[in-house]
mmCIF file of C-alpha atoms in Angstrom:
data_model
loop_
_atom_site.group_PDB
_atom_site.id
_atom_site.type_symbol
_atom_site.label_atom_id
_atom_site.label_comp_id
_atom_site.label_asym_id
_atom_site.label_seq_id
_atom_site.Cartn_x
_atom_site.Cartn_y
_atom_site.Cartn_z
ATOM 1 C CA MET A 5 1.776 37.412 6.023
ATOM 2 C CA SER A 6 4.360 35.614 8.419
ATOM 3 C CA SER A 7 7.899 36.534 7.810
ATOM 4 C CA LEU A 8 8.799 32.708 7.316
ATOM 5 C CA LEU A 9 6.868 33.058 4.080
ATOM 6 C CA ALA A 10 7.511 36.331 3.130
ATOM 7 C CA SER A 11 11.270 36.307 3.253
ATOM 8 C CA ASN A 12 11.651 33.464 0.906
ATOM 9 C CA HIS A 13 10.819 33.221 -3.228
ATOM 10 C CA GLN A 14 9.308 29.388 -3.330
ATOM 11 C CA PRO A 15 5.868 29.039 -3.820
ATOM 12 C CA MET A 16 3.384 29.602 -0.895
ATOM 13 C CA TYR A 17 2.247 26.432 -1.543
ATOM 14 C CA TYR A 18 5.539 24.627 -1.197
ATOM 15 C CA GLN A 19 6.635 26.487 1.768
ATOM 16 C CA LEU A 20 3.717 25.639 3.786
ATOM 17 C CA LYS A 21 4.054 21.901 2.996
ATOM 18 C CA GLN A 22 7.735 22.667 4.007
ATOM 19 C CA LEU A 23 6.679 24.345 7.269
ATOM 20 C CA ILE A 24 3.769 21.206 8.293
ATOM 21 C CA ILE A 25 7.005 18.760 7.434
ATOM 22 C CA ASP A 26 9.437 20.430 9.608
ATOM 23 C CA GLN A 27 6.682 20.598 12.328
ATOM 24 C CA ILE A 28 6.156 16.760 12.562
ATOM 25 C CA GLN A 29 9.641 16.102 12.135
ATOM 26 C CA ASN A 30 10.397 18.563 15.103
ATOM 27 C CA ARG A 31 7.393 16.638 16.777
ATOM 28 C CA GLU A 32 5.821 20.282 17.095
ATOM 29 C CA LEU A 33 2.891 17.928 15.302
ATOM 30 C CA LYS A 34 3.061 14.067 16.418
ATOM 31 C CA ALA A 35 0.744 11.106 15.138
ATOM 32 C CA ASN A 36 -2.666 11.854 14.472
ATOM 33 C CA ASP A 37 -3.065 15.127 15.885
ATOM 34 C CA MET A 38 -5.164 17.420 13.797
ATOM 35 C CA LEU A 39 -3.692 20.448 11.935
ATOM 36 C CA PRO A 40 -5.303 23.649 11.467
ATOM 37 C CA THR A 41 -8.525 24.200 9.119
ATOM 38 C CA GLU A 42 -7.657 25.936 5.457
ATOM 39 C CA SER A 43 -9.075 28.734 7.047
ATOM 40 C CA GLU A 44 -6.270 29.075 9.968
ATOM 41 C CA TYR A 45 -3.868 28.429 7.473
ATOM 42 C CA CYS A 46 -4.896 31.356 5.639
ATOM 43 C CA ARG A 47 -5.331 33.450 8.691
ATOM 44 C CA LYS A 48 -2.057 32.844 9.921
ATOM 45 C CA TYR A 49 -0.193 32.905 6.589
ATOM 46 C CA GLY A 50 -2.054 35.440 5.156
ATOM 47 C CA ILE A 51 -2.532 33.603 1.768
ATOM 48 C CA SER A 52 -5.354 31.993 -0.061
ATOM 49 C CA LYS A 53 -7.069 28.931 0.077
ATOM 50 C CA ALA A 54 -5.286 26.961 -3.779
ATOM 51 C CA PRO A 55 -1.724 26.966 -2.478
ATOM 52 C CA VAL A 56 -2.780 25.273 1.675
ATOM 53 C CA ARG A 57 -5.163 22.853 -0.351
ATOM 54 C CA GLN A 58 -1.965 22.144 -2.725
ATOM 55 C CA ALA A 59 0.355 22.284 0.283
ATOM 56 C CA LEU A 60 -2.334 19.648 2.120
ATOM 57 C CA SER A 61 -2.830 17.350 -1.418
ATOM 58 C CA GLU A 62 0.636 16.840 -1.449
ATOM 59 C CA LEU A 63 1.342 16.034 2.063
ATOM 60 C CA GLU A 64 -0.904 13.514 1.798
ATOM 61 C CA ALA A 65 -0.098 11.939 -1.356
ATOM 62 C CA GLU A 66 4.008 11.839 -0.017
ATOM 63 C CA ASN A 67 1.858 9.797 3.642
ATOM 64 C CA TYR A 68 3.111 12.297 5.775
ATOM 65 C CA ILE A 69 -0.908 13.334 6.608
ATOM 66 C CA TYR A 70 -4.408 12.155 6.400
ATOM 67 C CA LYS A 71 -7.628 13.379 5.807
ATOM 68 C CA ILE A 72 -11.130 12.560 7.202
ATOM 69 C CA ARG A 73 -14.145 14.214 5.659
ATOM 70 C CA GLY A 74 -15.938 16.434 7.807
ATOM 71 C CA LYS A 75 -13.184 16.103 10.213
ATOM 72 C CA GLY A 76 -9.842 17.513 9.406
ATOM 73 C CA SER A 77 -6.278 16.530 7.998
ATOM 74 C CA PHE A 78 -4.413 14.538 10.572
ATOM 75 C CA VAL A 79 -1.000 13.967 11.276
ATOM 76 C CA LEU A 80 -0.292 10.103 9.943
ATOM 77 C CA SER A 81 2.109 8.078 11.806
ATOM 78 C CA GLY A 82 5.853 9.055 10.912
ATOM 79 C CA TYR A 83 8.366 7.338 8.591
ATOM 80 C CA ILE A 84 11.729 7.212 10.123
ATOM 81 C CA LYS A 85 14.707 8.884 7.700
ATOM 82 C CA GLN A 86 18.222 7.219 7.898
ATOM 83 C CA LYS A 87 20.719 8.296 7.004
ATOM 84 C CA GLY A 88 23.495 6.658 4.865
ATOM 85 C CA ASP A 89 26.149 8.221 6.784
ATOM 86 C CA CYS A 90 25.852 7.289 10.359
ATOM 87 C CA LEU A 91 26.519 3.369 11.524
ATOM 88 C CA ARG A 92 24.252 3.320 14.936
ATOM 89 C CA SER A 93 22.157 0.752 16.674
ATOM 90 C CA PHE A 94 18.667 1.124 15.481
ATOM 91 C CA SER A 95 17.859 1.687 19.188
ATOM 92 C CA GLU A 96 20.247 4.258 19.140
ATOM 93 C CA ASP A 97 18.549 5.542 15.702
ATOM 94 C CA ILE A 98 14.957 6.023 16.899
ATOM 95 C CA ILE A 99 16.299 7.734 20.794
ATOM 96 C CA ALA A 100 18.310 9.914 19.030
ATOM 97 C CA MET A 101 14.575 10.763 16.343
ATOM 98 C CA GLY A 102 12.964 11.256 19.499
ATOM 99 C CA HIS A 103 10.957 8.210 19.640
ATOM 100 C CA LYS A 104 10.274 5.047 21.971
ATOM 101 C CA PRO A 105 12.168 1.378 20.528
ATOM 102 C CA GLY A 106 10.882 -1.906 20.879
ATOM 103 C CA ALA A 107 11.705 -5.666 19.736
ATOM 104 C CA ARG A 108 9.830 -8.678 19.986
ATOM 105 C CA LEU A 109 11.884 -11.972 19.792
ATOM 106 C CA ILE A 110 10.225 -14.250 17.331
ATOM 107 C CA GLU A 111 12.896 -16.866 16.908
ATOM 108 C CA GLN A 112 16.473 -17.557 18.087
ATOM 109 C CA LYS A 113 18.003 -20.782 16.672
ATOM 110 C CA TYR A 114 21.379 -22.068 14.752
ATOM 111 C CA VAL A 115 20.910 -23.085 11.150
ATOM 112 C CA LYS A 116 22.561 -23.887 8.582
ATOM 113 C CA ALA A 117 24.013 -20.739 6.230
ATOM 114 C CA ASP A 118 22.922 -20.394 2.363
ATOM 115 C CA LYS A 119 24.910 -18.939 -0.172
ATOM 116 C CA GLU A 120 23.959 -15.361 0.058
ATOM 117 C CA THR A 121 24.622 -15.633 3.948
ATOM 118 C CA ALA A 122 27.873 -17.374 3.843
ATOM 119 C CA LYS A 123 29.610 -15.316 0.969
ATOM 120 C CA CYS A 124 27.982 -12.119 2.861
ATOM 121 C CA LEU A 125 29.658 -13.264 6.298
ATOM 122 C CA ASN A 126 32.866 -14.526 4.470
ATOM 123 C CA ILE A 127 32.065 -18.116 5.594
ATOM 124 C CA GLU A 128 31.137 -22.024 3.974
ATOM 125 C CA ASP A 129 27.913 -22.267 2.243
ATOM 126 C CA GLY A 130 26.383 -24.475 5.077
ATOM 127 C CA ASP A 131 28.291 -23.171 7.957
ATOM 128 C CA GLU A 132 26.529 -23.157 11.365
ATOM 129 C CA VAL A 133 25.158 -19.278 11.877
ATOM 130 C CA LEU A 134 22.512 -17.498 14.353
ATOM 131 C CA LYS A 135 19.925 -16.913 13.108
ATOM 132 C CA VAL A 136 17.815 -14.154 15.233
ATOM 133 C CA VAL A 137 14.667 -13.199 13.768
ATOM 134 C CA ARG A 138 13.068 -9.834 15.877
ATOM 135 C CA LEU A 139 9.830 -7.649 14.981
ATOM 136 C CA ARG A 140 10.623 -3.891 15.445
ATOM 137 C CA TYR A 141 8.643 -1.643 16.726
ATOM 138 C CA ILE A 142 8.708 2.305 17.192
ATOM 139 C CA ASP A 143 6.673 3.559 19.296
ATOM 140 C CA ASP A 144 4.379 0.914 20.113
ATOM 141 C CA GLU A 145 3.663 0.505 16.406
ATOM 142 C CA ILE A 146 5.003 -2.141 14.241
ATOM 143 C CA TYR A 147 8.483 -1.103 12.004
ATOM 144 C CA SER A 148 9.831 -3.933 11.153
ATOM 145 C CA ILE A 149 10.549 -7.259 10.976
ATOM 146 C CA ASN A 150 14.597 -8.145 11.183
ATOM 147 C CA TYR A 151 16.523 -11.553 9.922
ATOM 148 C CA SER A 152 20.382 -11.117 11.515
ATOM 149 C CA TYR A 153 22.624 -14.055 10.786
ATOM 150 C CA PHE A 154 25.971 -14.270 13.137
ATOM 151 C CA SER A 155 28.982 -16.918 13.036
ATOM 152 C CA GLU A 156 29.016 -19.200 15.719
ATOM 153 C CA ALA A 157 32.631 -19.552 14.757
ATOM 154 C CA ARG A 158 33.304 -16.248 14.814
ATOM 155 C CA PHE A 159 31.102 -15.795 17.937
ATOM 156 C CA PRO A 160 31.235 -18.780 19.776
ATOM 157 C CA LYS A 161 28.258 -19.602 22.299
ATOM 158 C CA ILE A 162 26.684 -16.006 20.857
ATOM 159 C CA GLY A 163 23.856 -18.424 20.942
ATOM 160 C CA GLU A 164 23.677 -17.768 24.767
ATOM 161 C CA VAL A 165 23.032 -14.149 24.689
ATOM 162 C CA ASP A 166 18.709 -13.623 25.116
ATOM 163 C CA PHE A 167 18.603 -11.195 22.262
ATOM 164 C CA SER A 168 14.447 -10.615 23.329
ATOM 165 C CA ALA A 169 16.318 -7.996 25.282
ATOM 166 C CA VAL A 170 19.449 -6.121 24.396
ATOM 167 C CA SER A 171 20.795 -4.151 21.611
ATOM 168 C CA ILE A 172 22.345 -6.787 19.096
ATOM 169 C CA MET A 173 25.288 -4.245 17.849
ATOM 170 C CA LYS A 174 25.663 -3.102 21.740
ATOM 171 C CA GLU A 175 26.087 -6.635 22.663
ATOM 172 C CA ILE A 176 28.046 -7.708 20.038
ATOM 173 C CA GLN A 177 30.758 -5.212 21.228
ATOM 174 C CA ASP A 178 30.717 -5.826 24.539
ATOM 175 C CA ARG A 179 30.821 -9.441 25.029
ATOM 176 C CA PHE A 180 33.163 -10.072 22.510
ATOM 177 C CA HIS A 181 35.654 -6.331 22.950
ATOM 178 C CA SER A 182 35.130 -5.638 19.038
ATOM 179 C CA ASP A 183 34.658 -2.448 17.505
ATOM 180 C CA VAL A 184 32.072 -1.557 14.578
ATOM 181 C CA THR A 185 33.665 -0.312 11.891
ATOM 182 C CA ASN A 186 31.848 0.057 8.745
ATOM 183 C CA ALA A 187 28.327 -1.659 6.554
ATOM 184 C CA THR A 188 27.662 -2.008 3.823
ATOM 185 C CA VAL A 189 24.078 -1.744 2.313
ATOM 186 C CA VAL A 190 21.498 -2.953 -0.804
ATOM 187 C CA LEU A 191 17.697 -1.637 -1.044
ATOM 188 C CA GLU A 192 14.878 -3.405 -3.027
ATOM 189 C CA ALA A 193 11.297 -3.999 -3.433
ATOM 190 C CA VAL A 194 9.682 -6.631 -2.492
ATOM 191 C CA ALA A 195 6.169 -8.707 -2.170
ATOM 192 C CA THR A 196 5.410 -9.219 0.889
ATOM 193 C CA THR A 197 5.601 -13.046 1.584
ATOM 194 C CA SER A 198 2.764 -14.985 4.217
ATOM 195 C CA GLU A 199 4.959 -15.035 6.763
ATOM 196 C CA MET A 200 5.893 -11.215 7.175
ATOM 197 C CA ALA A 201 2.050 -10.587 6.216
ATOM 198 C CA LYS A 202 1.101 -12.310 9.324
ATOM 199 C CA TYR A 203 3.824 -9.879 11.843
ATOM 200 C CA LEU A 204 3.857 -6.669 9.427
ATOM 201 C CA GLU A 205 -0.160 -6.839 9.370
ATOM 202 C CA ARG A 206 0.448 -6.242 5.790
ATOM 203 C CA LYS A 207 -1.715 -8.066 3.041
ATOM 204 C CA VAL A 208 0.532 -10.674 0.727
ATOM 205 C CA GLY A 209 1.978 -9.186 -2.366
ATOM 206 C CA SER A 210 1.872 -5.920 -1.160
ATOM 207 C CA PRO A 211 5.115 -3.777 -1.379
ATOM 208 C CA LEU A 212 8.011 -3.928 1.264
ATOM 209 C CA LEU A 213 11.606 -2.457 1.237
ATOM 210 C CA GLN A 214 13.948 -4.940 1.768
ATOM 211 C CA MET A 215 17.536 -3.588 3.042
ATOM 212 C CA ASN A 216 19.881 -6.059 3.090
ATOM 213 C CA ARG A 217 22.862 -5.370 5.353
ATOM 214 C CA THR A 218 26.147 -6.566 6.273
ATOM 215 C CA THR A 219 28.134 -5.090 9.135
ATOM 216 C CA TYR A 220 31.963 -5.248 10.040
ATOM 217 C CA PHE A 221 33.848 -5.012 12.866
ATOM 218 C CA ARG A 222 37.728 -4.748 14.429
ATOM 219 C CA ILE A 223 39.287 -6.944 16.670
ATOM 220 C CA ASN A 224 43.017 -7.723 16.811
ATOM 221 C CA GLN A 225 43.681 -5.163 14.433
ATOM 222 C CA ILE A 226 41.478 -7.400 11.877
ATOM 223 C CA GLU A 227 38.097 -6.078 9.801
ATOM 224 C CA GLN A 228 35.694 -9.112 9.361
ATOM 225 C CA PRO A 229 31.786 -9.515 8.678
ATOM 226 C CA LEU A 230 30.056 -8.723 12.451
ATOM 227 C CA GLU A 231 26.918 -9.651 11.235
ATOM 228 C CA PHE A 232 24.526 -10.353 7.670
ATOM 229 C CA VAL A 233 20.754 -9.309 8.659
ATOM 230 C CA ARG A 234 17.649 -8.881 6.016
ATOM 231 C CA VAL A 235 15.154 -5.759 7.346
ATOM 232 C CA TYR A 236 12.171 -5.755 5.879
ATOM 233 C CA PHE A 237 10.481 -2.184 6.254
ATOM 234 C CA VAL A 238 6.675 -1.232 5.801
ATOM 235 C CA PRO A 239 7.329 1.648 2.667
ATOM 236 C CA ASP A 240 5.269 4.185 4.013
ATOM 237 C CA LYS A 241 7.134 4.135 7.625
ATOM 238 C CA TYR A 242 11.189 4.313 5.996
ATOM 239 C CA LYS A 243 12.710 6.545 4.091
ATOM 240 C CA PHE A 244 16.519 6.270 3.499
ATOM 241 C CA GLU A 245 19.020 9.519 2.546
ATOM 242 C CA VAL A 246 22.377 9.418 1.480
ATOM 243 C CA ASN A 247 24.148 12.567 1.164
ATOM 244 C CA LEU A 248 26.901 12.213 -1.876
ATOM 245 C CA THR A 249 29.860 13.827 -2.549
ATOM 246 C CA LYS A 250 32.069 14.507 -5.878
ATOM 247 C CA LYS A 251 35.437 13.009 -5.719
#
């Protein structure tokens, strides 16, 4: 038996499952790669078929792999795990994970702020804000649709920026000489609308994960809201990890 499994007191199926998850997350196994057969896992690790089957069944249930009858098990297009203890741009996050980020601009125009947007940006209801809608891609696959809002009063002429080609966070920092400091995040499950279905290739009414985030920056030693964004993720491609410490 492999020392990787023999030295651990966890059940065999769990050890094998975690081993495969590590291989997927480290990109040793990539999207649509075929996994070894049950027999190959048995021979390699000196275990019976029962724990191998349990490991593969749980991996399928948790959307790590998919099975094709008569052909085998394959790696599902992987989810992205974002950690809640680090504030970086989408592109920085995705590149750090070894993936290729991408974006497509859907809409960029000035609108009147609704109550939620005004509250998050600390402006008046009805104030003018720049609305930027973008599709985000990871390795050329649709990952999310983002609705971002910026205060025109706080960022004059921000509408002149071509957000089809730049990182929003980097452009704000460079153009307005501001430092991003922190963000607040709220996650909730929502149903896919007809507009989202068109862009995310989902059925109307199917579940999505919505993240509302307000990002803050410091300019002239004063902290102010920089951006309010509603992000709608395809749920099987996103996980959010938060590390909690006891005070």
